[in-house]
Coordinates of C-alpha atoms and ligand atoms in Angstrom, one line a residue:
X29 CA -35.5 82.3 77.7
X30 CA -34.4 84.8 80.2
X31 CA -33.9 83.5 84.1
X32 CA -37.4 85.2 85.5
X33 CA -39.7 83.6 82.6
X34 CA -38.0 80.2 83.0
X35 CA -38.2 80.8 86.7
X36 CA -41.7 81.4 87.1
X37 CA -42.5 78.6 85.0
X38 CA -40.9 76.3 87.4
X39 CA -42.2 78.0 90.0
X40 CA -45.8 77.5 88.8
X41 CA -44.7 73.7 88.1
X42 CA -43.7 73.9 91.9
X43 CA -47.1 75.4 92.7
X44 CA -49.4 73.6 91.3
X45 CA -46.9 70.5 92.9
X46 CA -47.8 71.1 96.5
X47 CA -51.2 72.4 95.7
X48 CA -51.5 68.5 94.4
X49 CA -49.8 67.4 97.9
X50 CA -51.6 67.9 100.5
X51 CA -49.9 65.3 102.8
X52 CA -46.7 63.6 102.8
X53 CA -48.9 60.6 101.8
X54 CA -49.9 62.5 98.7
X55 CA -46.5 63.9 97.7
X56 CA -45.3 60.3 96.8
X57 CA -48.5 59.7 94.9
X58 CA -47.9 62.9 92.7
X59 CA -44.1 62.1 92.1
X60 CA -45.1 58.6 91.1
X61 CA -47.6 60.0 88.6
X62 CA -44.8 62.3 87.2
X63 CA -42.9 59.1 87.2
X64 CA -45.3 57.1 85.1
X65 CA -45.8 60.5 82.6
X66 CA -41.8 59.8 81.3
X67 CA -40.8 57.9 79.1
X68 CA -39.9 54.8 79.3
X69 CA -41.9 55.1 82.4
X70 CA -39.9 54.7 85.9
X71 CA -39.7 51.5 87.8
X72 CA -41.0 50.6 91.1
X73 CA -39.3 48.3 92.8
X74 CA -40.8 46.0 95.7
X75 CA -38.5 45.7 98.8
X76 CA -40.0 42.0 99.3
X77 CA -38.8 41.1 95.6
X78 CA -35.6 40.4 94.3
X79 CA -34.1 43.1 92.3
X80 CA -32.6 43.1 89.2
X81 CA -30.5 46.5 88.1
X82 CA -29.7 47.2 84.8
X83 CA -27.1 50.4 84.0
X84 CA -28.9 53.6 82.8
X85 CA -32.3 51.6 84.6
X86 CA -34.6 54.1 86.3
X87 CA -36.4 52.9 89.3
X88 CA -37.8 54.4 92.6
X89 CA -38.4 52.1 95.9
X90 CA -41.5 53.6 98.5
X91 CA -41.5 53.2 101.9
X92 CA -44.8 52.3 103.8
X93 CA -46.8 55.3 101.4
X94 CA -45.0 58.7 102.1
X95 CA -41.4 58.2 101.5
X96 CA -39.4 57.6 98.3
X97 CA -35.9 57.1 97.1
X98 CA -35.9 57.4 93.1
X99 CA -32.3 56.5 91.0
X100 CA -31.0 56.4 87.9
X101 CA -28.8 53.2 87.6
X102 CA -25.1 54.8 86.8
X103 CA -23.2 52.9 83.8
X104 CA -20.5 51.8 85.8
X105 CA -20.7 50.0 90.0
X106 CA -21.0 52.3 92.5
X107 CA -17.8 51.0 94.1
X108 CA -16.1 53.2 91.1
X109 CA -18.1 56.3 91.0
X110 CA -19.7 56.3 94.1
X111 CA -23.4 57.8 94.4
X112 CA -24.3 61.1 94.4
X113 CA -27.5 61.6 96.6
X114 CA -29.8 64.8 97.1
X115 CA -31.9 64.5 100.3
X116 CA -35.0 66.0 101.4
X117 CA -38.4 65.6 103.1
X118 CA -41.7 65.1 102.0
X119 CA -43.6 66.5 105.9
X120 CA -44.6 69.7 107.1
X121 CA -45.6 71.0 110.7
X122 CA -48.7 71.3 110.9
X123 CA -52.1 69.3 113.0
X124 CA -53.0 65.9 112.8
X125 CA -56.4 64.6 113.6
X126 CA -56.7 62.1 117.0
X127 CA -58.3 58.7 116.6
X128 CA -61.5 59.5 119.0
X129 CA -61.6 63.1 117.3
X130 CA -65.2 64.0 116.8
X131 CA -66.7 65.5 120.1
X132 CA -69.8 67.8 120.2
X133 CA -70.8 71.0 123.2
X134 CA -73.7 72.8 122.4
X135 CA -74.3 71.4 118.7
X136 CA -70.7 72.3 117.5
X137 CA -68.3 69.6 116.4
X138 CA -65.2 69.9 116.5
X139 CA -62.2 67.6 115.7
X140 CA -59.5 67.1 118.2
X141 CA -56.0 67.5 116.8
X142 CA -52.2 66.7 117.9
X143 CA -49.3 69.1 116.9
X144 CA -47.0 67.5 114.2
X145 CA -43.5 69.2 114.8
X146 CA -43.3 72.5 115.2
X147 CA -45.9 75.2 113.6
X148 CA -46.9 78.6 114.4
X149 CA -50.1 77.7 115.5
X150 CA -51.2 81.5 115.3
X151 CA -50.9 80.9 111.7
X152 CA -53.4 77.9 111.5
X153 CA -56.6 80.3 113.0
X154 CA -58.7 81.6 110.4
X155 CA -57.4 79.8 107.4
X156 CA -60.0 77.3 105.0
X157 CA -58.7 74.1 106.3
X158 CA -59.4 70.8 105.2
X159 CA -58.4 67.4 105.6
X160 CA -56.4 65.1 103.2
X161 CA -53.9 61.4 104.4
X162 CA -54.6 58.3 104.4
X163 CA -57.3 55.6 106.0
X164 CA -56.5 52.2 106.6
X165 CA -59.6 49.7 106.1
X166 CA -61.0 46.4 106.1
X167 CA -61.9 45.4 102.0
X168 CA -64.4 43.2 100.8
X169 CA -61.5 40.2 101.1
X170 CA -61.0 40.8 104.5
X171 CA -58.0 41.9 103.9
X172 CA -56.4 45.6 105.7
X173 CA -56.1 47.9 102.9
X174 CA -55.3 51.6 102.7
X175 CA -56.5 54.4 100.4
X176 CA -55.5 58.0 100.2
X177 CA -58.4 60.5 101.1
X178 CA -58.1 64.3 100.7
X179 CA -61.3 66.7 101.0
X180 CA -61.3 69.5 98.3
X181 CA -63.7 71.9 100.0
X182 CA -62.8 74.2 103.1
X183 CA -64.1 71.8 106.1
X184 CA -62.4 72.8 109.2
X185 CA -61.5 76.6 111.1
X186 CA -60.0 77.2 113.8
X187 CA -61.9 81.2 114.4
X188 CA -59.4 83.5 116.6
X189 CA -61.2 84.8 119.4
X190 CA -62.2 88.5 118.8
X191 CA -59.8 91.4 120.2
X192 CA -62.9 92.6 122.3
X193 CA -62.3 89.0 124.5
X194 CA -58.0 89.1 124.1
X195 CA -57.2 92.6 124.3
X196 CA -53.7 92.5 124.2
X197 CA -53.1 90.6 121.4
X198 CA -51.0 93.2 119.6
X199 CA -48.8 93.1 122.2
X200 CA -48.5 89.7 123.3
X201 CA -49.1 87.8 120.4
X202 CA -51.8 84.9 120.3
X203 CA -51.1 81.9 121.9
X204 CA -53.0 78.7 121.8
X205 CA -53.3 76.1 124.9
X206 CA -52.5 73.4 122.8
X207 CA -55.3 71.3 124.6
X208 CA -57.9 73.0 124.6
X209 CA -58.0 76.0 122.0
X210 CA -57.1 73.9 118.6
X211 CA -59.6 71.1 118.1
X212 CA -61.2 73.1 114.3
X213 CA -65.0 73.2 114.1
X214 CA -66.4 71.0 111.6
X215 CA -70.1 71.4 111.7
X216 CA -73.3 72.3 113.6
X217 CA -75.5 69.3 114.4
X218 CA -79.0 68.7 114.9
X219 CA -80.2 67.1 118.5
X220 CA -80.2 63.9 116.6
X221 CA -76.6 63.5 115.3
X222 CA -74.0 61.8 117.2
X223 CA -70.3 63.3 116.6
X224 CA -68.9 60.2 115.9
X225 CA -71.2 58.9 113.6
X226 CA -71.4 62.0 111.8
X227 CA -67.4 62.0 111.6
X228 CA -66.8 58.7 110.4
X229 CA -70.1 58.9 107.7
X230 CA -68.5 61.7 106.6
X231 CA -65.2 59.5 105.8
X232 CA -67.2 56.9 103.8
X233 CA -68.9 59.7 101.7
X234 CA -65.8 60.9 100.7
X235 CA -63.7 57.7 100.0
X236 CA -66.4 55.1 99.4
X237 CA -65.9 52.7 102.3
X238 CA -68.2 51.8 104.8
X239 CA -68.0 53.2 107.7
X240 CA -67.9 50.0 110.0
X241 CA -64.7 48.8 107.5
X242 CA -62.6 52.2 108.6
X243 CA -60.1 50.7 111.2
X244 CA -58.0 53.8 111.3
X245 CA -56.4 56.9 109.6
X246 CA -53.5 59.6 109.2
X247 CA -55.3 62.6 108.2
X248 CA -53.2 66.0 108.2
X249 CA -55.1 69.6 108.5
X250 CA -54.6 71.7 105.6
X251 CA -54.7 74.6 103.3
X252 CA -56.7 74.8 100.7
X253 CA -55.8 78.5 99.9
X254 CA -53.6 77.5 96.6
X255 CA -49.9 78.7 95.9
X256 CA -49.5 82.0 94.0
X257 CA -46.8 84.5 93.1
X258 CA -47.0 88.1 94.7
X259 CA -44.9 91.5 94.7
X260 CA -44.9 94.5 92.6
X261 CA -43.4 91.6 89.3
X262 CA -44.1 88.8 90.6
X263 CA -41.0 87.7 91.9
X264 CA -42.0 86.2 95.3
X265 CA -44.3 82.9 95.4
X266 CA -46.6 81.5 99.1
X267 CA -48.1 78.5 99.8
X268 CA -48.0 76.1 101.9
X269 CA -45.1 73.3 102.8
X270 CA -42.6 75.4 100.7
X271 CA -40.2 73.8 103.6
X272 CA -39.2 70.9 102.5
X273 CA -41.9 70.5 99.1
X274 CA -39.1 72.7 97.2
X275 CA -36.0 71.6 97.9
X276 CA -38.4 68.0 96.9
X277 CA -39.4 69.2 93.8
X278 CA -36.1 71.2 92.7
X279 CA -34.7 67.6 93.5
X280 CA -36.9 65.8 91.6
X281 CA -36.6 68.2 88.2
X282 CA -32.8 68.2 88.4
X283 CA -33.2 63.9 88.0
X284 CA -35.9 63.9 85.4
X285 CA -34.4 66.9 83.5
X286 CA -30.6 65.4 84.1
X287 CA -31.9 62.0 83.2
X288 CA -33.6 63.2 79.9
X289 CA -29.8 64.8 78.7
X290 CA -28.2 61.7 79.6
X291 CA -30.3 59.1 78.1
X292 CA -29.9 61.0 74.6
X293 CA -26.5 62.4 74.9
X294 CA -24.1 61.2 77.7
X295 CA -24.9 57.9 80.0
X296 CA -24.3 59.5 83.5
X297 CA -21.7 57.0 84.7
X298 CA -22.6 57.7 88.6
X299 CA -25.7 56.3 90.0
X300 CA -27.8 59.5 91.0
X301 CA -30.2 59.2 93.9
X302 CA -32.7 61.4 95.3
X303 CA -34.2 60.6 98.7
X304 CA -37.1 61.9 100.4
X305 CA -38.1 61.2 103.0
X306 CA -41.4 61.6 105.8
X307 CA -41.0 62.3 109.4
X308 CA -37.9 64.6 109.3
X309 CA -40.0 67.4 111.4
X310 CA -40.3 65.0 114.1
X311 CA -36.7 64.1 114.6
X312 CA -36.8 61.7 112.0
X313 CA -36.8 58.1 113.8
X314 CA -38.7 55.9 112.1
X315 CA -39.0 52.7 109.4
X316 CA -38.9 55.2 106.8
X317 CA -37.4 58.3 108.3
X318 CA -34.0 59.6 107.5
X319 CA -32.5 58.1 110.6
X320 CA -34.2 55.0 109.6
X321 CA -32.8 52.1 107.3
X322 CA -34.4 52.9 104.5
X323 CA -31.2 55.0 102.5
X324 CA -28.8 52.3 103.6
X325 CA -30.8 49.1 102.4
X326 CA -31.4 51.0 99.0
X327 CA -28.1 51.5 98.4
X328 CA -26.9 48.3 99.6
X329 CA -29.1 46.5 97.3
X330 CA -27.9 49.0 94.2
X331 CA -24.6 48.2 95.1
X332 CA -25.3 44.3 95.2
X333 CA -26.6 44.4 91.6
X334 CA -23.1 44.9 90.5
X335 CA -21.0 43.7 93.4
X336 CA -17.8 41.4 93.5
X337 CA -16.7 41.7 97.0
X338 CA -17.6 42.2 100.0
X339 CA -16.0 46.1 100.1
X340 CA -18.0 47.2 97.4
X341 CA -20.7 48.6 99.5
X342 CA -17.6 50.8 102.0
X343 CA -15.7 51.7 99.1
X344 CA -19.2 53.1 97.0
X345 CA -20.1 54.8 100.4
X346 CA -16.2 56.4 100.8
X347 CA -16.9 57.8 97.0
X348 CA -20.5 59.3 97.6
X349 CA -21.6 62.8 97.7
X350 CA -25.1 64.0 99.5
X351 CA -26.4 67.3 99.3
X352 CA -29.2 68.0 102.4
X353 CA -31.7 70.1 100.7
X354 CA -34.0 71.8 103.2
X355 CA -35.1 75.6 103.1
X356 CA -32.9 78.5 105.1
X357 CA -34.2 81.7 106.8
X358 CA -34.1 84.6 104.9
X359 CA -33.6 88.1 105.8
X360 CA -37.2 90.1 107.1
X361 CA -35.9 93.9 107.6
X362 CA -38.8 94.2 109.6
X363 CA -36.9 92.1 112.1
X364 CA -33.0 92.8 111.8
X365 CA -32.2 91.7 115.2
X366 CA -33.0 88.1 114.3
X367 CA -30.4 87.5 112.6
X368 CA -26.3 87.9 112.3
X369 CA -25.5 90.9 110.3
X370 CA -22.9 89.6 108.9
X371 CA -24.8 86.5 107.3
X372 CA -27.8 87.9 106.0
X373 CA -29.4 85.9 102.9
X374 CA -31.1 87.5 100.7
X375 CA -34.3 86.2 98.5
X376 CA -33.3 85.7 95.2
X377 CA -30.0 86.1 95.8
X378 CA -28.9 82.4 95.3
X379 CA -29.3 79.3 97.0
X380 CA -27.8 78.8 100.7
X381 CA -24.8 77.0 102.2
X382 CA -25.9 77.0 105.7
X383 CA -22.8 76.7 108.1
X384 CA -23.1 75.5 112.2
X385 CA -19.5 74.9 114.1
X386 CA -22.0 72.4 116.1
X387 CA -22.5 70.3 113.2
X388 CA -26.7 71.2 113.5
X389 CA -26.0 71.7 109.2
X390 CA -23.1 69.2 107.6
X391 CA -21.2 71.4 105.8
X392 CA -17.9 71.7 106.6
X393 CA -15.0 73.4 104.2
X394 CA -14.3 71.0 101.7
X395 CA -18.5 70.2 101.0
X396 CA -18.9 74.2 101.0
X397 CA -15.9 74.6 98.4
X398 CA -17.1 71.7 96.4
X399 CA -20.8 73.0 96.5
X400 CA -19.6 77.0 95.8
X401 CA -17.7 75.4 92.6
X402 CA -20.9 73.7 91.8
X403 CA -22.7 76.6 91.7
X404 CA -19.9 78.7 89.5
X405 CA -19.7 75.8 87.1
X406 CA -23.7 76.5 86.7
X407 CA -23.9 80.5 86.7
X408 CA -25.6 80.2 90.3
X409 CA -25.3 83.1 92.6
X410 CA -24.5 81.4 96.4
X411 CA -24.6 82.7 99.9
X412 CA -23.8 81.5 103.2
X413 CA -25.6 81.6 106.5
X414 CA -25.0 81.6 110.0
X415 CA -27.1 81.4 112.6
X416 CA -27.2 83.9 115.6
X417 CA -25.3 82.3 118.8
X418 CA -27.6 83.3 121.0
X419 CA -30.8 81.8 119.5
X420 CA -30.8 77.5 119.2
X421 CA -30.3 76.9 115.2
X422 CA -32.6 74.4 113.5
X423 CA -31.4 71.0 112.0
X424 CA -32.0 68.8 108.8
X425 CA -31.7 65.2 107.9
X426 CA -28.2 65.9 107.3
X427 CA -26.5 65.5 110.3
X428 CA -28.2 62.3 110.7
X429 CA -27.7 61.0 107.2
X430 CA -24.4 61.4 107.4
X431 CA -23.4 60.4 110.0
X432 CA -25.6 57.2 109.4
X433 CA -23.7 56.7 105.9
X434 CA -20.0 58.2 107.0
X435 CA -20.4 60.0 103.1
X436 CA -19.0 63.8 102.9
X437 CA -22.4 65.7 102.6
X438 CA -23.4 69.4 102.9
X439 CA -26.2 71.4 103.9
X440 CA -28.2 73.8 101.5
X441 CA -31.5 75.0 100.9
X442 CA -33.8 78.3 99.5
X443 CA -33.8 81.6 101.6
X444 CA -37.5 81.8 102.5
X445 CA -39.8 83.7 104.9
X446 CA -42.2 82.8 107.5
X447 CA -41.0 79.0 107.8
X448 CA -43.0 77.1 109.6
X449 CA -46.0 78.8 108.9
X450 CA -49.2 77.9 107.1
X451 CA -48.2 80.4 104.5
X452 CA -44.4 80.4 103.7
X453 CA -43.4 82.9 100.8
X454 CA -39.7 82.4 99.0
X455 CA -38.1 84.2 95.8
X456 CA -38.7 82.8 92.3
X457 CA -35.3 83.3 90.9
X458 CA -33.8 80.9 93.7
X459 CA -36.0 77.9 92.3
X460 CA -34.5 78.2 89.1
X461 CA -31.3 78.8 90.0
X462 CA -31.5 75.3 93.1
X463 CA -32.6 72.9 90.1
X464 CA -29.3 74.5 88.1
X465 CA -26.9 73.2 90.7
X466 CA -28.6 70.4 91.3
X467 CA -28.3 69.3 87.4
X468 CA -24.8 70.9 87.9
X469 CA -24.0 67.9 90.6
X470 CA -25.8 65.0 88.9
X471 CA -23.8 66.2 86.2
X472 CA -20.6 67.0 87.0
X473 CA -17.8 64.6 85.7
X474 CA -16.7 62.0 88.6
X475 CA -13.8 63.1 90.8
X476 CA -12.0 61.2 93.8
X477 CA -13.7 63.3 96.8
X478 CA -10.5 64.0 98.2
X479 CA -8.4 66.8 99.1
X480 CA -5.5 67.2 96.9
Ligands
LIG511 CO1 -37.4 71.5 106.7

């Protein structure tokens, strides 16, 4: 198969991915169902149980719904090999819907909604929105449950006001009062209809429950416009979430597909993790965020299956290897003066080391040289990027992963356009070529991470 026909079929595979993941509470319900598609299926693993590990065992550990850690046991302890991690997260920027959301002037409801990190709101206005999370409720036991909701249908707009009433849009751009100009209309109501009762019987058609049983909910806007390729041959893709849900999926496929060659042909002798998490557009501090403890007590618990001393645990950590997969800013010629000349990256050109003297990305030489090899080793075409000084750079889970863990790490991810936006668009060829390296890592034979 030649790289663009295997490309685009992971790139549909990627597509039809998000366009199953709505919400960060639905991405680790699809990867779970990929999970229990292999076979043997995966394991989960309770955090209130006792674990047992078994060498070349495949398991996965979720935190509270929307972050996952999934590994493949390595055949020897991870005091000897170390682990070899690939990070990423499972959130997007977008709006979230408020607990008293439903308000109604002049028979319009609309839903009141927070910003969740940092979007370009412009992008949310005349888009088929709709709603999809997760409801915590009240079951027949009396007992608090929670159940994952998602509307199919477009439910929610957010109509731009018309250039007759904002004239200089052209030349100003649109900006939203963040208040006041994004609650989404929902629907027109009779005199009869409350807004709140219509809201929350609106919930229980949808998942069931009765309406007096829903306690509370995370429910995140979005798009039902689904993913598709575009250019003269196809060889750009747009949808939604592209930052982070492909560096999440090439993740995932370099494990599965990794784990498939091993099980049948060489046991992988390093424990292989990958870790994604939720909250990383929000600065990540949280129970299951990436400045949380949810990496460390995974891999002190792998490293107590096989443990004799109490330095297992620092000497596994002083071994490991993490790659930071999050998506890079590619080069718009509409819009040169964005960007350093000299550190242009192109789409489809490669996947991206991204470099920050501030330490904003983790790479530093020795992660950059390893990661280049990586990439050579797997026929992978690699570029570097630079941020302009005079414009604050962007950050990843990285920096805070590291620093967390004290592991050598580096920062890499897709060129793509328009991040941040409702409607982010990347190059096919680099999907292909981020699940190579990634196999290349996972697979690449176990060497003292040390300078020579
Ligand atoms: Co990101």
């Amino acid at each position: 198969m030649n790289d663009i026909v295997s490309s685009k079929e992971q790139v549909q595979n990627l597509l039809d991915f998000i366009d199953a993941s709505p919400s960060p509470w639905h991405v680790v319900k699809t990867i779970e169902a990929q999970l229990a598609a292999q076979t043997p299926p995966w394991q989960r693993l309770d955090e209130t149980a006792k674990w047992t590990l078994q060498p070349g065992g495949r398991y996965y550990v979720v935190r509270d719904d929307s972050s996952i850690i999934l590994f493949v046991q390595g055949q020897k302890p991870p005091s000897e090999t170390g682990f070899k991690i690939i990070g990423a997260h499972t959130d997007s920027p977008g709006l979230r819907i408020k607990p008293n959301a439903a308000n109604a002037e002049n028979g319009i409801l609309r839903l009141g909604v927070e910003v969740y990190g940092g979007p370009i709101l412009a992008t949310f206005t005349d888009r088929d929105l709709s709603l999809a999370g997760r409801i915590a409720y009240k079951n027949d036991q009396d007992d608090i449950a929670s159940i994952l909701v998602k509307f199919d249908q477009p439910l929610l707009r957010l109509p731009n006001l018309a250039i007759h009433m904002n004239r200089t849009v052209n030349e100003e751009g649109l900006k939203l009062q963040k208040q006041s100009e994004l609650p989404l209309i929902l629907a027109a109501l009779t005199e009869e209809q409350l807004p709140t009762t219509f809201f929350s019987t609106l919930l229980q058609q949808q998942t069931g429950i009765a309406a007096e049983r829903i306690l509370s909910w995370d429910l995140a806007v979005y798009d039902t416009q689904k993913g598709a390729f575009w250019g003269a041959d196809s060889e750009f893709y747009a949808n939604s979430q592209l930052d982070n849900l492909a560096s999440c999926h090439a993740a995932l496929q370099a494990l599965l597909d990794n784990d498939r060659i091993d099980a049948t042909v060489i046991p992988s002798t390093a424990t292989q993790i990958c870790a994604l998490f939720d909250h990383e557009e929000i600065g990540s501090q949280s129970n299951k965020g990436a400045d949380g403890s949810f990496l460390p007590d995974v891999l002190q618990r792998i490293v107590l299956a096989t443990a004799t001393d109490n330095e297992d645990y620092a000497r596994a950590l002083a071994k490991s290897f993490m790659i930071s997969a999050d998506m890079a800013h590619a080069y718009q010629p509409n819009f040169p003066n964005a960007y350093d000349s000299e550190h242009k990256v192109i789409v489809n050109k490669g996947p991206v080391i991204k470099v920050n003297a501030n330490h904003n990305y983790t790479s530093e030489s020795v992660s950059a040289a390893m990661f280049a090899d990586w990439c050579e080793q797997a026929e992978v075409p690699y570029q570097k990027y630079s941020h302009r000084c005079d414009l604050p750079c962007g950050s990843t889970i990285g920096p805070i992963t590291s620093a967390k863990l004290g592991i050598r790490s580096i920062d890499v991810g897709n060129p793509m356009w328009a991040m941040h936006s409702i409607r982010e668009s990347a190059g096919v060829l680099d999907h292909d070529y981020m699940i190579r390296v990634m196999k290349r890592f996972f697979a690449a034979p176990i060497k003292p991470w040390r300078i020579v």
